[in-house]
Amino acid sequence: MLAEAGLTVHRGETVAVTGSSGSGKSTLLHCLAGILMPDEGQVLLDGERIDDLSEERRTALRRNRFGFVFQFGQLLPELAAVENVALPLLLAGVSRREAVARAAQWFDPLGLAGLEQRRPGQLSGGQEQRVAIARALVARPAVVFADEPTGALDSVTGGQTVALLTGLARRTGAGLVVTHDAEVAAACDRTIAIRDGRTAAAGLTGAAP
Amino acid sequence: MIALSLRLLRAGGRNAWSAAGLVATGVAVATALLAFALGALHGLDAREQRVGWRTPAAAPPGTAPVAQLLVRTDHVTDRAIQQIDVVDPRPDAAGPPGLPRMPLPGELWVSPALAELLRTVPADALAARYPVDVPTGVIGDAGLLGPDELVAVVGRPAGDPVLTAPERSEVVASARSEVVAVAGFDRPGEGLGLAEIYRQLTYVALALLVFPVASLLGASARLSAARRTERLATLRLFGASRRQVTVAAVTEVTVVAAAAAVLGIATEWLLAPAIAQISLAGSTWFVADVRPAPVTALAAFACVALLAAGSAVGGLRRVVITPLGVVRRDRPQGARLVRLLGLAAGVAVFVIMSQSIQIAPSDIVGLVFGIGVLALFGAISLIGPLVVRLLGGVLTRRARSAPALLAGRRLLDDPRGPSGRWPG
């Protein structure tokens, strides 16, 4: 349940949303990403409301302007790593050849070179998360949403992963990271704390409209 | 999206392949049974085309007959021989199917199996019955029930004394008179013979097979549903539209069903030589007879594929897969009026069809009964979820153990699942 929850994320910025389990941080992310519809309030993207869009248009928004990274990657085990990365492009109607070619370009920068044809089951946890990050970024989204992206990783791998994620998210657009991990939050530009469904500014430039 | 769905299906791994294999086996068996029934119908039709002239219809008044026929059954070594005496034939008229020309008085045409018997059985036990020792020729396949049928076509002059006092044999074909004047051999026969009864039974069997096939296809949609739902939810999360998700689900189910349908039809085709050895009405079958015609096989394949696609669409219509992987029901599972109306309509059709059997023409009795059976099964499938829901409610209220409570809750939650298997 959310109440009086609000935040603004600027282009080129990454924001961490922190809070205890059940505080509503994931629900906030789902509302901002068009996965859930808030009962009240507004969600704006580049000044335009997206919370009142049809289900079809919100789907298109997720496909074309948003990227997602989740705790357990949510890679499709049936597809090779490079095909998983290409998935958003394939869903957008890009030809398989082009989608895979564009997806493959992300493997070297993310330290995944040579793992393109591996299935998710053949990757380590850290590698899986980096594939998920590549998938989130491959369509050059305006916003990358990450929900506990390091929750299943050890601290070293987690630190590397979040550094990669925030760095790339800043370059392609903006990033919103939901986490209960202070180290992950510290890697973001600012932090918004959420408690009992209410947001409170924290960190460097906390802002809640 | 179709290409991606096929890729996901192909790369599904061991569990997915096991599930698909089980489903495919079931659908293949059901399709093979369907193909057997269709093959039987094809065989019965083919037989009637070839030997219908042996149950002759009298030439219409004012039509010049080409011959008079006496059809009777003879026996040798416990085997039946069908003997057709062609009396007073018109030499310039076309002969019966399987013969190159009209048999003339004094000629004997025999089937290959009878020709073989004539060579092996002592002459006084068989050959002495016929006007000549050596047959004039052999009847071709176009005039036979099957490869081992014993048939003799004997040409006789008008007034041949044998016709008036048949010995060792019984007249089988003519109810009005022993000798029937016919206007030709290309007319269908008349009367409800054993083959016709089998044909009617085959119609009923076909109707009975429709629901098991549909039930197996429904099972195919449910068997791998959990994994598929998870996968479709992931696709939804990353921006797949409802249409794309529907295409993915339909592709997955239909491809497996279509492949299984091909396998089922191929199985029937391969087993046809063995099926052809089953003797019916005094003869085994030509192999080509018991294989459904290509158009029929194609239609059976298309029906199974369409049923599979319909089953997948129906399954998705009832639920909405959200990006978070939550499968929620689109509509409450209450007793909808349309179900009750459907039930009433199904029962009404069954009753009407049951009554119609008494007055229906003999050649569509099986079809009428088959439609009635289909309507009844349709009614059962409509009322099934309501009954299961009722039972689930009773079980939940009276449950005294955890398993009973779980079972009751599951029945309440998904009454369509168990009830969908009843008709099958």
JSON list of N, CA, C and O in Angstrom, two decimals, chain B residues 252-290:
[
{"chain": "B", "resi": 252, "resn": "GLU", "atom": "N", "xyz": [2.72, -22.58, -29.55]},
{"chain": "B", "resi": 252, "resn": "GLU", "atom": "CA", "xyz": [3.31, -23.67, -28.78]},
{"chain": "B", "resi": 252, "resn": "GLU", "atom": "C", "xyz": [2.40, -24.90, -28.76]},
{"chain": "B", "resi": 252, "resn": "GLU", "atom": "O", "xyz": [2.82, -26.02, -29.05]},
{"chain": "B", "resi": 253, "resn": "VAL", "atom": "N", "xyz": [1.12, -24.67, -28.44]},
{"chain": "B", "resi": 253, "resn": "VAL", "atom": "CA", "xyz": [0.19, -25.79, -28.33]},
{"chain": "B", "resi": 253, "resn": "VAL", "atom": "C", "xyz": [-0.11, -26.39, -29.71]},
{"chain": "B", "resi": 253, "resn": "VAL", "atom": "O", "xyz": [-0.13, -27.61, -29.89]},
{"chain": "B", "resi": 254, "resn": "THR", "atom": "N", "xyz": [-0.29, -25.50, -30.69]},
{"chain": "B", "resi": 254, "resn": "THR", "atom": "CA", "xyz": [-0.71, -25.98, -32.01]},
{"chain": "B", "resi": 254, "resn": "THR", "atom": "C", "xyz": [0.40, -26.75, -32.71]},
{"chain": "B", "resi": 254, "resn": "THR", "atom": "O", "xyz": [0.13, -27.75, -33.38]},
{"chain": "B", "resi": 255, "resn": "VAL", "atom": "N", "xyz": [1.63, -26.28, -32.55]},
{"chain": "B", "resi": 255, "resn": "VAL", "atom": "CA", "xyz": [2.74, -26.98, -33.23]},
{"chain": "B", "resi": 255, "resn": "VAL", "atom": "C", "xyz": [2.86, -28.41, -32.71]},
{"chain": "B", "resi": 255, "resn": "VAL", "atom": "O", "xyz": [3.00, -29.37, -33.49]},
{"chain": "B", "resi": 256, "resn": "VAL", "atom": "N", "xyz": [2.76, -28.57, -31.38]},
{"chain": "B", "resi": 256, "resn": "VAL", "atom": "CA", "xyz": [2.85, -29.93, -30.81]},
{"chain": "B", "resi": 256, "resn": "VAL", "atom": "C", "xyz": [1.68, -30.78, -31.29]},
{"chain": "B", "resi": 256, "resn": "VAL", "atom": "O", "xyz": [1.86, -31.93, -31.73]},
{"chain": "B", "resi": 257, "resn": "ALA", "atom": "N", "xyz": [0.48, -30.21, -31.27]},
{"chain": "B", "resi": 257, "resn": "ALA", "atom": "CA", "xyz": [-0.71, -30.97, -31.69]},
{"chain": "B", "resi": 257, "resn": "ALA", "atom": "C", "xyz": [-0.64, -31.32, -33.17]},
{"chain": "B", "resi": 257, "resn": "ALA", "atom": "O", "xyz": [-1.00, -32.44, -33.57]},
{"chain": "B", "resi": 258, "resn": "ALA", "atom": "N", "xyz": [-0.19, -30.36, -33.98]},
{"chain": "B", "resi": 258, "resn": "ALA", "atom": "CA", "xyz": [-0.13, -30.61, -35.41]},
{"chain": "B", "resi": 258, "resn": "ALA", "atom": "C", "xyz": [0.89, -31.71, -35.73]},
{"chain": "B", "resi": 258, "resn": "ALA", "atom": "O", "xyz": [0.63, -32.61, -36.54]},
{"chain": "B", "resi": 259, "resn": "ALA", "atom": "N", "xyz": [2.04, -31.65, -35.05]},
{"chain": "B", "resi": 259, "resn": "ALA", "atom": "CA", "xyz": [3.06, -32.69, -35.26]},
{"chain": "B", "resi": 259, "resn": "ALA", "atom": "C", "xyz": [2.50, -34.05, -34.83]},
{"chain": "B", "resi": 259, "resn": "ALA", "atom": "O", "xyz": [2.69, -35.07, -35.50]},
{"chain": "B", "resi": 260, "resn": "ALA", "atom": "N", "xyz": [1.78, -34.05, -33.70]},
{"chain": "B", "resi": 260, "resn": "ALA", "atom": "CA", "xyz": [1.20, -35.30, -33.21]},
{"chain": "B", "resi": 260, "resn": "ALA", "atom": "C", "xyz": [0.13, -35.81, -34.16]},
{"chain": "B", "resi": 260, "resn": "ALA", "atom": "O", "xyz": [-0.01, -37.03, -34.37]},
{"chain": "B", "resi": 261, "resn": "ALA", "atom": "N", "xyz": [-0.63, -34.90, -34.76]},
{"chain": "B", "resi": 261, "resn": "ALA", "atom": "CA", "xyz": [-1.68, -35.30, -35.70]},
{"chain": "B", "resi": 261, "resn": "ALA", "atom": "C", "xyz": [-1.05, -35.97, -36.92]},
{"chain": "B", "resi": 261, "resn": "ALA", "atom": "O", "xyz": [-1.54, -37.01, -37.41]},
{"chain": "B", "resi": 262, "resn": "VAL", "atom": "N", "xyz": [0.05, -35.39, -37.40]},
{"chain": "B", "resi": 262, "resn": "VAL", "atom": "CA", "xyz": [0.75, -36.00, -38.54]},
{"chain": "B", "resi": 262, "resn": "VAL", "atom": "C", "xyz": [1.24, -37.40, -38.15]},
{"chain": "B", "resi": 262, "resn": "VAL", "atom": "O", "xyz": [1.09, -38.37, -38.91]},
{"chain": "B", "resi": 263, "resn": "LEU", "atom": "N", "xyz": [1.77, -37.50, -36.93]},
{"chain": "B", "resi": 263, "resn": "LEU", "atom": "CA", "xyz": [2.27, -38.79, -36.44]},
{"chain": "B", "resi": 263, "resn": "LEU", "atom": "C", "xyz": [1.12, -39.81, -36.36]},
{"chain": "B", "resi": 263, "resn": "LEU", "atom": "O", "xyz": [1.28, -40.98, -36.75]},
{"chain": "B", "resi": 264, "resn": "GLY", "atom": "N", "xyz": [-0.03, -39.36, -35.87]},
{"chain": "B", "resi": 264, "resn": "GLY", "atom": "CA", "xyz": [-1.19, -40.24, -35.74]},
{"chain": "B", "resi": 264, "resn": "GLY", "atom": "C", "xyz": [-1.65, -40.75, -37.09]},
{"chain": "B", "resi": 264, "resn": "GLY", "atom": "O", "xyz": [-1.92, -41.94, -37.27]},
{"chain": "B", "resi": 265, "resn": "ILE", "atom": "N", "xyz": [-1.72, -39.84, -38.06]},
{"chain": "B", "resi": 265, "resn": "ILE", "atom": "CA", "xyz": [-2.17, -40.23, -39.40]},
{"chain": "B", "resi": 265, "resn": "ILE", "atom": "C", "xyz": [-1.14, -41.16, -40.06]},
{"chain": "B", "resi": 265, "resn": "ILE", "atom": "O", "xyz": [-1.49, -42.15, -40.69]},
{"chain": "B", "resi": 266, "resn": "ALA", "atom": "N", "xyz": [0.14, -40.84, -39.83]},
{"chain": "B", "resi": 266, "resn": "ALA", "atom": "CA", "xyz": [1.20, -41.69, -40.38]},
{"chain": "B", "resi": 266, "resn": "ALA", "atom": "C", "xyz": [1.14, -43.09, -39.75]},
{"chain": "B", "resi": 266, "resn": "ALA", "atom": "O", "xyz": [1.36, -44.10, -40.42]},
{"chain": "B", "resi": 267, "resn": "THR", "atom": "N", "xyz": [0.83, -43.14, -38.45]},
{"chain": "B", "resi": 267, "resn": "THR", "atom": "CA", "xyz": [0.73, -44.43, -37.76]},
{"chain": "B", "resi": 267, "resn": "THR", "atom": "C", "xyz": [-0.37, -45.27, -38.39]},
{"chain": "B", "resi": 267, "resn": "THR", "atom": "O", "xyz": [-0.19, -46.47, -38.67]},
{"chain": "B", "resi": 268, "resn": "GLU", "atom": "N", "xyz": [-1.52, -44.64, -38.63]},
{"chain": "B", "resi": 268, "resn": "GLU", "atom": "CA", "xyz": [-2.63, -45.38, -39.26]},
{"chain": "B", "resi": 268, "resn": "GLU", "atom": "C", "xyz": [-2.21, -45.87, -40.63]},
{"chain": "B", "resi": 268, "resn": "GLU", "atom": "O", "xyz": [-2.50, -46.99, -41.02]},
{"chain": "B", "resi": 269, "resn": "TRP", "atom": "N", "xyz": [-1.50, -45.00, -41.37]},
{"chain": "B", "resi": 269, "resn": "TRP", "atom": "CA", "xyz": [-1.07, -45.35, -42.72]},
{"chain": "B", "resi": 269, "resn": "TRP", "atom": "C", "xyz": [-0.12, -46.56, -42.67]},
{"chain": "B", "resi": 269, "resn": "TRP", "atom": "O", "xyz": [-0.25, -47.48, -43.46]},
{"chain": "B", "resi": 270, "resn": "LEU", "atom": "N", "xyz": [0.79, -46.54, -41.69]},
{"chain": "B", "resi": 270, "resn": "LEU", "atom": "CA", "xyz": [1.75, -47.64, -41.59]},
{"chain": "B", "resi": 270, "resn": "LEU", "atom": "C", "xyz": [1.09, -48.94, -41.11]},
{"chain": "B", "resi": 270, "resn": "LEU", "atom": "O", "xyz": [1.51, -50.03, -41.49]},
{"chain": "B", "resi": 271, "resn": "LEU", "atom": "N", "xyz": [0.07, -48.80, -40.26]},
{"chain": "B", "resi": 271, "resn": "LEU", "atom": "CA", "xyz": [-0.59, -49.99, -39.73]},
{"chain": "B", "resi": 271, "resn": "LEU", "atom": "C", "xyz": [-1.67, -50.53, -40.66]},
{"chain": "B", "resi": 271, "resn": "LEU", "atom": "O", "xyz": [-2.26, -51.58, -40.40]},
{"chain": "B", "resi": 272, "resn": "ALA", "atom": "N", "xyz": [-1.94, -49.79, -41.75]},
{"chain": "B", "resi": 272, "resn": "ALA", "atom": "CA", "xyz": [-3.02, -50.19, -42.65]},
{"chain": "B", "resi": 272, "resn": "ALA", "atom": "C", "xyz": [-2.89, -51.63, -43.16]},
{"chain": "B", "resi": 272, "resn": "ALA", "atom": "O", "xyz": [-3.89, -52.36, -43.20]},
{"chain": "B", "resi": 273, "resn": "PRO", "atom": "N", "xyz": [-1.69, -52.12, -43.52]},
{"chain": "B", "resi": 273, "resn": "PRO", "atom": "CA", "xyz": [-1.59, -53.52, -43.97]},
{"chain": "B", "resi": 273, "resn": "PRO", "atom": "C", "xyz": [-2.07, -54.51, -42.90]},
{"chain": "B", "resi": 273, "resn": "PRO", "atom": "O", "xyz": [-2.68, -55.53, -43.24]},
{"chain": "B", "resi": 274, "resn": "ALA", "atom": "N", "xyz": [-1.79, -54.20, -41.64]},
{"chain": "B", "resi": 274, "resn": "ALA", "atom": "CA", "xyz": [-2.25, -55.10, -40.56]},
{"chain": "B", "resi": 274, "resn": "ALA", "atom": "C", "xyz": [-3.76, -54.97, -40.37]},
{"chain": "B", "resi": 274, "resn": "ALA", "atom": "O", "xyz": [-4.47, -55.97, -40.21]},
{"chain": "B", "resi": 275, "resn": "ILE", "atom": "N", "xyz": [-4.25, -53.73, -40.41]},
{"chain": "B", "resi": 275, "resn": "ILE", "atom": "CA", "xyz": [-5.70, -53.52, -40.24]},
{"chain": "B", "resi": 275, "resn": "ILE", "atom": "C", "xyz": [-6.46, -54.21, -41.37]},
{"chain": "B", "resi": 275, "resn": "ILE", "atom": "O", "xyz": [-7.54, -54.76, -41.17]},
{"chain": "B", "resi": 276, "resn": "ALA", "atom": "N", "xyz": [-5.87, -54.18, -42.57]},
{"chain": "B", "resi": 276, "resn": "ALA", "atom": "CA", "xyz": [-6.55, -54.77, -43.73]},
{"chain": "B", "resi": 276, "resn": "ALA", "atom": "C", "xyz": [-6.76, -56.27, -43.59]},
{"chain": "B", "resi": 276, "resn": "ALA", "atom": "O", "xyz": [-7.56, -56.86, -44.31]},
{"chain": "B", "resi": 277, "resn": "GLN", "atom": "N", "xyz": [-6.04, -56.89, -42.66]},
{"chain": "B", "resi": 277, "resn": "GLN", "atom": "CA", "xyz": [-6.19, -58.34, -42.47]},
{"chain": "B", "resi": 277, "resn": "GLN", "atom": "C", "xyz": [-7.43, -58.70, -41.65]},
{"chain": "B", "resi": 277, "resn": "GLN", "atom": "O", "xyz": [-7.77, -59.87, -41.52]},
{"chain": "B", "resi": 278, "resn": "ILE", "atom": "N", "xyz": [-8.08, -57.68, -41.07]},
{"chain": "B", "resi": 278, "resn": "ILE", "atom": "CA", "xyz": [-9.30, -57.95, -40.30]},
{"chain": "B", "resi": 278, "resn": "ILE", "atom": "C", "xyz": [-10.42, -58.27, -41.28]},
{"chain": "B", "resi": 278, "resn": "ILE", "atom": "O", "xyz": [-10.72, -57.49, -42.18]},
{"chain": "B", "resi": 279, "resn": "SER", "atom": "N", "xyz": [-11.01, -59.45, -41.11]},
{"chain": "B", "resi": 279, "resn": "SER", "atom": "CA", "xyz": [-12.04, -59.89, -42.06]},
{"chain": "B", "resi": 279, "resn": "SER", "atom": "C", "xyz": [-13.40, -59.30, -41.66]},
{"chain": "B", "resi": 279, "resn": "SER", "atom": "O", "xyz": [-13.80, -59.35, -40.50]},
{"chain": "B", "resi": 280, "resn": "LEU", "atom": "N", "xyz": [-14.07, -58.72, -42.64]},
{"chain": "B", "resi": 280, "resn": "LEU", "atom": "CA", "xyz": [-15.41, -58.17, -42.38]},
{"chain": "B", "resi": 280, "resn": "LEU", "atom": "C", "xyz": [-16.29, -58.51, -43.58]},
{"chain": "B", "resi": 280, "resn": "LEU", "atom": "O", "xyz": [-15.87, -58.30, -44.72]},
{"chain": "B", "resi": 281, "resn": "ALA", "atom": "N", "xyz": [-17.46, -59.03, -43.31]},
{"chain": "B", "resi": 281, "resn": "ALA", "atom": "CA", "xyz": [-18.42, -59.39, -44.37]},
{"chain": "B", "resi": 281, "resn": "ALA", "atom": "C", "xyz": [-17.80, -60.39, -45.34]},
{"chain": "B", "resi": 281, "resn": "ALA", "atom": "O", "xyz": [-18.03, -60.33, -46.55]},
{"chain": "B", "resi": 282, "resn": "GLY", "atom": "N", "xyz": [-16.98, -61.30, -44.82]},
{"chain": "B", "resi": 282, "resn": "GLY", "atom": "CA", "xyz": [-16.47, -62.40, -45.64]},
{"chain": "B", "resi": 282, "resn": "GLY", "atom": "C", "xyz": [-15.18, -62.12, -46.37]},
{"chain": "B", "resi": 282, "resn": "GLY", "atom": "O", "xyz": [-14.73, -62.93, -47.18]},
{"chain": "B", "resi": 283, "resn": "SER", "atom": "N", "xyz": [-14.55, -60.99, -46.10]},
{"chain": "B", "resi": 283, "resn": "SER", "atom": "CA", "xyz": [-13.30, -60.72, -46.80]},
{"chain": "B", "resi": 283, "resn": "SER", "atom": "C", "xyz": [-12.43, -59.77, -46.00]},
{"chain": "B", "resi": 283, "resn": "SER", "atom": "O", "xyz": [-12.94, -58.95, -45.23]},
{"chain": "B", "resi": 284, "resn": "THR", "atom": "N", "xyz": [-11.12, -59.94, -46.19]},
{"chain": "B", "resi": 284, "resn": "THR", "atom": "CA", "xyz": [-10.20, -58.92, -45.68]},
{"chain": "B", "resi": 284, "resn": "THR", "atom": "C", "xyz": [-10.29, -57.71, -46.62]},
{"chain": "B", "resi": 284, "resn": "THR", "atom": "O", "xyz": [-11.12, -57.69, -47.52]},
{"chain": "B", "resi": 285, "resn": "TRP", "atom": "N", "xyz": [-9.42, -56.70, -46.38]},
{"chain": "B", "resi": 285, "resn": "TRP", "atom": "CA", "xyz": [-9.54, -55.45, -47.12]},
{"chain": "B", "resi": 285, "resn": "TRP", "atom": "C", "xyz": [-8.33, -55.23, -48.04]},
{"chain": "B", "resi": 285, "resn": "TRP", "atom": "O", "xyz": [-7.24, -55.72, -47.76]},
{"chain": "B", "resi": 286, "resn": "PHE", "atom": "N", "xyz": [-8.56, -54.48, -49.09]},
{"chain": "B", "resi": 286, "resn": "PHE", "atom": "CA", "xyz": [-7.41, -53.96, -49.82]},
{"chain": "B", "resi": 286, "resn": "PHE", "atom": "C", "xyz": [-6.80, -52.87, -48.94]},
{"chain": "B", "resi": 286, "resn": "PHE", "atom": "O", "xyz": [-7.52, -52.09, -48.31]},
{"chain": "B", "resi": 287, "resn": "VAL", "atom": "N", "xyz": [-5.47, -52.82, -48.91]},
{"chain": "B", "resi": 287, "resn": "VAL", "atom": "CA", "xyz": [-4.79, -51.88, -48.01]},
{"chain": "B", "resi": 287, "resn": "VAL", "atom": "C", "xyz": [-5.22, -50.43, -48.31]},
{"chain": "B", "resi": 287, "resn": "VAL", "atom": "O", "xyz": [-5.48, -49.64, -47.40]},
{"chain": "B", "resi": 288, "resn": "ALA", "atom": "N", "xyz": [-5.35, -50.11, -49.58]},
{"chain": "B", "resi": 288, "resn": "ALA", "atom": "CA", "xyz": [-5.72, -48.73, -49.94]},
{"chain": "B", "resi": 288, "resn": "ALA", "atom": "C", "xyz": [-7.10, -48.36, -49.41]},
{"chain": "B", "resi": 288, "resn": "ALA", "atom": "O", "xyz": [-7.37, -47.18, -49.16]},
{"chain": "B", "resi": 289, "resn": "ASP", "atom": "N", "xyz": [-7.94, -49.38, -49.22]},
{"chain": "B", "resi": 289, "resn": "ASP", "atom": "CA", "xyz": [-9.30, -49.10, -48.74]},
{"chain": "B", "resi": 289, "resn": "ASP", "atom": "C", "xyz": [-9.31, -48.55, -47.32]},
{"chain": "B", "resi": 289, "resn": "ASP", "atom": "O", "xyz": [-10.12, -47.69, -46.98]},
{"chain": "B", "resi": 290, "resn": "VAL", "atom": "N", "xyz": [-8.45, -49.09, -46.46]},
{"chain": "B", "resi": 290, "resn": "VAL", "atom": "CA", "xyz": [-8.52, -48.72, -45.04]},
{"chain": "B", "resi": 290, "resn": "VAL", "atom": "C", "xyz": [-7.67, -47.50, -44.71]},
{"chain": "B", "resi": 290, "resn": "VAL", "atom": "O", "xyz": [-7.52, -47.14, -43.55]}
]
